[in-house]
Amino acid sequence: MQHQRFKPRHSAIRQATAILIALTVAGSGGQAWAQSNATATIFGEVQSPAGATVVLENLATGAQRTLTPDASGRYIANSMPPGRYAARVVRGGTVQATQEIEALVGGGAEVNFAAVDAAATVVVRGARTLIDVSSTNNGVVFTARELKALPVANDIASVVQLTPGVARGTNSQYGSAPQIGGSGQSENAFYVNGFPITNILTQVGASELPFGAISNMQVLTGGYGSEFGRSTGGVVNITTKSGGNKFEFGGKLSTLPRGLKGTTANTYFPNTGANPKTDGKLLYANQDNGSTSKTIGLYGSGPLIKNKLFAFVALERTKSDSQSVGASTETKASDLRTGWATSNTEVNRYLAKIDYNLAEDHHLEYTKLYDRTTTRSQAYGYSYATQSSTGVPGGSGETTINCCGAASAPGADIDVLKYTGYLTDNLTVTALYGKSRTIHRRSPEGYDPSLPQISGSTAVQVPGLNYPSPQTVTGNLVDPNSGDEQKGKRLDVEYRLGSHSLRAGIDRIDVDSRVGLGLAGGYRWSYHKDASNAQINGANQTLAQGGGFGTQGYYVSRDYYSNLAHPTSEQSAQYIQDHYQITDRVLLDLGLRREQFTNYTSNGDAFISQRNMIAPRVSASWDYNGDGSLKLSFNAGRYHLPVPSNLSSNMAAPFTSTSEFFTYTGVDQTTGAPTGLHALGTKPYSANNAYGQSRDAREVTAIGLKPLSQDEFAFGLEKAFNKKLVAGASFLYRRLNDTNDDSCDQRPIDAWATANKVDTSNWGGFQCAIINPGRDNALWIDFADGKGLRRVDISAAQWGTPKPERTYRALNLFVEHPFSNGWYGKVTYTLSALKGNMEGQTDTIGGGDVGLTVSDDHKELMYNAYGYLPGDHRHAIKAYGFMQVLPELTVGGNLALTSGAPRNCIGNLPDNLRFANDYNSAYFYCKGVATPRGSQGRLPWQAQLDLNLAYTPRYAKGLSLKVDVFNVFDRQTTTRYNETYNDGSGISRNYLQVAGRTSPRSVRLTAEYEF
């Protein structure tokens, strides 16, 4: 069945862009205003401009910028640091009028001055503009005051959840990373002070900073201009606090005690009706799961040189102790010795910000950000008879540091240097350079890297011979050199020319990662026995010929395994943006972005090279009444997403898996290693030919691979009824054009080889390749027939996978009461639909690494795959606010009501479709009948209410005592089921088992003091 969808033609986009550019060249009108999404803009009009200047003074630092209004009285200051400013009209050395205004990140603050008597001085106190008619973005800005007053967890993802159109991630594998505007969890971009902090390796999640260091947090859910790229979801743009001319110090203590948390619900086997031994019975006894965390934070700021050099420092440490059951009632008795897991986690974060006003028109800033999570874990025995821990340690504990590219805590060590120069009233230049480093460590207790692993049961040991095993760690470990490094460079130039404000820039990000696994101890001695006197793989002698214990069938192998990659990538872009003020009321924003993404193998060979990707952006804002009370807006654009560097660690990494075989005469009683070795072969043996070589880069990806891209259209309306009531509505439409994914289906290639009479007898087989699903793809393949690489063209029909589809439609409504009369409140409602056959780079159903989903491995996986996607939540109501009910008492609330996601039934293929090496229970079929995606009903609604109460006693100025209660009614709603229907040929006993719930009620107690 084919599904119709709206398909705007590329030619139409080009024609519209050409028309708008023509209008830009020919048009005339009022002065243009513009703002970068990393800074703020202050603009306005002086009605009597003759002989007047406008002086903008940062009230914290005293930094000033002087502007001369044009003949019509208009002025504009771009690239201003967010903060509170005094705007003054000065004539003849006398201040004639003053307004105070707060400039927010990514927005415009309008300050207008009426005509005044030349001999008079007027002081006007202003407030935050209700509607920003200078911005065409779709999103919201949270200030430090709002973040402090609202009951919200102190992390970036939790704040992002307050924004309409944002849903919690559907796959716990990727941590708390949000889904913004229907996009996947790896499709967002995060910035701090203009530098990217997105997870370097996987693009999932971001580094964190001390929560109290946040000044503004802008969450863009779409419509951002050509300045930003590398995102098809949202952009989270954070600016930090800075020092000022006043010395300020403070600290906080907070705790989330386990004793005040709700009891975690137990997990039971579902009632399948087909598994009487387990149906409805206890699976996990979760009631004793819990944790306690304590946070201490300190900050200080002030002038190092008054009006010149300032510093802000924030330090934060959180310690958490957690316990949870890790064994089910089905766990074997021998494995219950590690059935109770405990961990002690320490999170250290600090931020230092130095601001230096070199001169009135030159500003230099330095940001240091550090984020590191260290976890020490230990397993203990568990008894289901008593449903409690035995207290007996099981196995060795271990310590991890930001381990393995984790989405929830990638960590960072970041340095950023930024220069801003206001060269003239019309010309501004900004330059940024930053460097970010992360590490991934896993260190088991008692681990000695000089000791090899020893493997072998008593059945393969020589009777009477002792086989010690001093190496306490088995299996693979994260490579000790694992980590990521990112270097970012950016240059932006803004120039105002009449009614045009032109902004252009270039940027580049270089990523260098080391990631992979290797055997603990470097290698493993594996003891074996074969009584048949066989000739072992790769050997040129029989066991008896090897002598020693080989004459009795005993032998040993020295095994090596490593999958260590050194992937690198380059991401560069150039953009130009024209903010064209057609009339005093109409702003047209024209942008064009050009991007280049290149991914390299560990050998430095480019295996993905995506060049000259053109992304046009068009937006408009109409100040309908001319007084900022009614705004109409429009956005359209294309957005591209790079492939994360972790993909090359999976597809193009050196891979070693070899064994050397020996007979032996004894065992070292210190190390457990064999002695008296006699080699049975002359070289190592590898069953899959993995001798440490990388794949040929040309075989990894399709020729001319197109990037993941998305088109977007949005319309918006905002109305300020008065200073106490603002309402609005917006509509967003997003459509996925292409994606990159791996295909592992050898059948089309075998058919091509047969049709072209290619000898494949020596070919090792197809190892998967990155393609554009739903398109014709050409691959380079070496069939090991002596003819080298040859081009293999496979049509879309031959691959059999459909073109990726993902459409998101959302109607957002909001009502807001700006802060006045002691309270602030906002209510949003989102009606949306997320439909298609592809979630994006991440996949809820099949899992897999980012960019390597299961969906397109072969065509049968996409049968019946079109439907409502896991991130589809038809209705979402969000409300938050705070009120000062008494001079010393403030209350806050946060309510989220979200309709449930669609459910699926995933099972075996019907018998007539099954084939060798299919994925068993992984298809949209159940009971042999097609079960299209999202056709099995819905999960229940999620409802969560968070409340807080803050007490600021007058007798202790600067002291604040606060209690936050999250999930007040302790509703532990099911957020995900196990959707796998088959277990072999029968119904799985875990089908529709609860696989995720909302967290139980928790209470945070905080004491804070500011001096």
PDB file of C-alpha atoms in Angstrom, residues 525-627:
ATOM      1  CA  TRP A 525      45.101 -18.667  27.436  1.00  0.00           C
ATOM      2  CA  SER A 526      42.286 -21.101  26.615  1.00  0.00           C
ATOM      3  CA  TYR A 527      42.837 -24.746  27.551  1.00  0.00           C
ATOM      4  CA  HIS A 528      41.283 -27.464  25.356  1.00  0.00           C
ATOM      5  CA  LYS A 529      41.120 -31.227  24.940  1.00  0.00           C
ATOM      6  CA  ASP A 530      40.555 -33.268  21.774  1.00  0.00           C
ATOM      7  CA  ALA A 531      41.001 -37.015  22.134  1.00  0.00           C
ATOM      8  CA  SER A 532      40.848 -37.586  18.366  1.00  0.00           C
ATOM      9  CA  ASN A 533      44.425 -36.390  17.796  1.00  0.00           C
ATOM     10  CA  ALA A 534      43.068 -33.834  15.358  1.00  0.00           C
ATOM     11  CA  GLN A 535      45.009 -31.310  13.360  1.00  0.00           C
ATOM     12  CA  ILE A 536      43.777 -27.992  14.791  1.00  0.00           C
ATOM     13  CA  ASN A 537      42.703 -25.141  12.482  1.00  0.00           C
ATOM     14  CA  GLY A 538      45.747 -23.461  11.021  1.00  0.00           C
ATOM     15  CA  ALA A 539      48.097 -26.138  12.407  1.00  0.00           C
ATOM     16  CA  ASN A 540      50.566 -28.179  10.373  1.00  0.00           C
ATOM     17  CA  GLN A 541      50.969 -30.891  13.017  1.00  0.00           C
ATOM     18  CA  THR A 542      48.678 -33.188  14.945  1.00  0.00           C
ATOM     19  CA  LEU A 543      48.428 -32.926  18.728  1.00  0.00           C
ATOM     20  CA  ALA A 544      50.523 -36.056  19.183  1.00  0.00           C
ATOM     21  CA  GLN A 545      53.223 -34.635  16.945  1.00  0.00           C
ATOM     22  CA  GLY A 546      53.337 -31.580  19.212  1.00  0.00           C
ATOM     23  CA  GLY A 547      54.423 -33.675  22.145  1.00  0.00           C
ATOM     24  CA  GLY A 548      53.943 -32.841  25.798  1.00  0.00           C
ATOM     25  CA  PHE A 549      50.368 -33.294  26.981  1.00  0.00           C
ATOM     26  CA  GLY A 550      49.347 -33.204  23.309  1.00  0.00           C
ATOM     27  CA  THR A 551      49.875 -36.949  23.195  1.00  0.00           C
ATOM     28  CA  GLN A 552      46.885 -37.182  25.563  1.00  0.00           C
ATOM     29  CA  GLY A 553      44.791 -34.696  23.521  1.00  0.00           C
ATOM     30  CA  TYR A 554      45.474 -31.615  25.671  1.00  0.00           C
ATOM     31  CA  TYR A 555      46.430 -28.341  24.036  1.00  0.00           C
ATOM     32  CA  VAL A 556      46.108 -24.586  24.577  1.00  0.00           C
ATOM     33  CA  SER A 557      45.364 -21.542  22.455  1.00  0.00           C
ATOM     34  CA  ARG A 558      46.579 -17.983  22.912  1.00  0.00           C
ATOM     35  CA  ASP A 559      43.629 -15.804  21.876  1.00  0.00           C
ATOM     36  CA  TYR A 560      43.750 -12.183  20.843  1.00  0.00           C
ATOM     37  CA  TYR A 561      40.720  -9.992  20.347  1.00  0.00           C
ATOM     38  CA  SER A 562      40.542  -6.260  19.808  1.00  0.00           C
ATOM     39  CA  ASN A 563      38.234  -3.875  18.044  1.00  0.00           C
ATOM     40  CA  LEU A 564      40.031  -0.590  18.553  1.00  0.00           C
ATOM     41  CA  ALA A 565      39.205   2.311  16.273  1.00  0.00           C
ATOM     42  CA  HIS A 566      40.571   5.776  15.760  1.00  0.00           C
ATOM     43  CA  PRO A 567      37.775   7.484  13.789  1.00  0.00           C
ATOM     44  CA  THR A 568      38.000  11.133  12.827  1.00  0.00           C
ATOM     45  CA  SER A 569      35.654  13.508  11.057  1.00  0.00           C
ATOM     46  CA  GLU A 570      35.500  17.021   9.690  1.00  0.00           C
ATOM     47  CA  GLN A 571      32.351  19.124   9.634  1.00  0.00           C
ATOM     48  CA  SER A 572      32.512  22.539   8.021  1.00  0.00           C
ATOM     49  CA  ALA A 573      29.958  25.089   6.897  1.00  0.00           C
ATOM     50  CA  GLN A 574      29.580  28.515   5.342  1.00  0.00           C
ATOM     51  CA  TYR A 575      26.460  30.635   5.604  1.00  0.00           C
ATOM     52  CA  ILE A 576      25.018  33.993   4.704  1.00  0.00           C
ATOM     53  CA  GLN A 577      21.937  35.609   6.193  1.00  0.00           C
ATOM     54  CA  ASP A 578      20.100  38.763   5.137  1.00  0.00           C
ATOM     55  CA  HIS A 579      17.705  40.292   7.656  1.00  0.00           C
ATOM     56  CA  TYR A 580      15.749  42.589   5.412  1.00  0.00           C
ATOM     57  CA  GLN A 581      13.393  45.113   6.998  1.00  0.00           C
ATOM     58  CA  ILE A 582      10.989  45.543   4.082  1.00  0.00           C
ATOM     59  CA  THR A 583       8.850  48.029   6.001  1.00  0.00           C
ATOM     60  CA  ASP A 584       8.712  49.144   9.608  1.00  0.00           C
ATOM     61  CA  ARG A 585       6.408  46.193  10.255  1.00  0.00           C
ATOM     62  CA  VAL A 586       7.669  43.422   7.970  1.00  0.00           C
ATOM     63  CA  LEU A 587      10.953  41.589   8.446  1.00  0.00           C
ATOM     64  CA  LEU A 588      12.174  39.097   5.850  1.00  0.00           C
ATOM     65  CA  ASP A 589      14.983  36.729   6.785  1.00  0.00           C
ATOM     66  CA  LEU A 590      16.826  35.053   3.901  1.00  0.00           C
ATOM     67  CA  GLY A 591      19.556  32.525   4.576  1.00  0.00           C
ATOM     68  CA  LEU A 592      21.700  30.057   2.687  1.00  0.00           C
ATOM     69  CA  ARG A 593      23.932  27.445   4.302  1.00  0.00           C
ATOM     70  CA  ARG A 594      26.501  25.215   2.622  1.00  0.00           C
ATOM     71  CA  GLU A 595      27.862  22.233   4.538  1.00  0.00           C
ATOM     72  CA  GLN A 596      30.505  19.546   4.141  1.00  0.00           C
ATOM     73  CA  PHE A 597      30.761  16.351   6.225  1.00  0.00           C
ATOM     74  CA  THR A 598      33.659  13.895   5.946  1.00  0.00           C
ATOM     75  CA  ASN A 599      34.210  10.773   8.060  1.00  0.00           C
ATOM     76  CA  TYR A 600      37.547   8.962   8.078  1.00  0.00           C
ATOM     77  CA  THR A 601      38.566   5.420   8.986  1.00  0.00           C
ATOM     78  CA  SER A 602      41.267   4.603  11.520  1.00  0.00           C
ATOM     79  CA  ASN A 603      43.719   4.602   8.613  1.00  0.00           C
ATOM     80  CA  GLY A 604      42.748   8.151   7.657  1.00  0.00           C
ATOM     81  CA  ASP A 605      40.810   7.163   4.525  1.00  0.00           C
ATOM     82  CA  ALA A 606      37.574   9.040   3.811  1.00  0.00           C
ATOM     83  CA  PHE A 607      34.699   6.579   3.720  1.00  0.00           C
ATOM     84  CA  ILE A 608      31.902   9.168   3.860  1.00  0.00           C
ATOM     85  CA  SER A 609      32.344  12.408   1.968  1.00  0.00           C
ATOM     86  CA  GLN A 610      29.217  14.524   1.664  1.00  0.00           C
ATOM     87  CA  ARG A 611      29.969  17.820  -0.066  1.00  0.00           C
ATOM     88  CA  ASN A 612      28.178  20.969  -1.187  1.00  0.00           C
ATOM     89  CA  MET A 613      24.991  20.366   0.748  1.00  0.00           C
ATOM     90  CA  ILE A 614      22.845  23.453   0.196  1.00  0.00           C
ATOM     91  CA  ALA A 615      20.308  24.398   2.846  1.00  0.00           C
ATOM     92  CA  PRO A 616      18.128  27.449   2.046  1.00  0.00           C
ATOM     93  CA  ARG A 617      16.258  29.120   4.919  1.00  0.00           C
ATOM     94  CA  VAL A 618      13.437  31.655   4.517  1.00  0.00           C
ATOM     95  CA  SER A 619      11.452  33.282   7.301  1.00  0.00           C
ATOM     96  CA  ALA A 620       9.351  36.373   7.883  1.00  0.00           C
ATOM     97  CA  SER A 621       7.876  38.291  10.793  1.00  0.00           C
ATOM     98  CA  TRP A 622       4.977  40.765  10.513  1.00  0.00           C
ATOM     99  CA  ASP A 623       4.326  43.236  13.302  1.00  0.00           C
ATOM    100  CA  TYR A 624       0.692  43.515  12.279  1.00  0.00           C
ATOM    101  CA  ASN A 625      -0.308  46.532  14.405  1.00  0.00           C
ATOM    102  CA  GLY A 626       3.104  48.150  14.458  1.00  0.00           C
ATOM    103  CA  ASP A 627       3.218  48.203  18.261  1.00  0.00           C
TER     104      ASP A 627
END
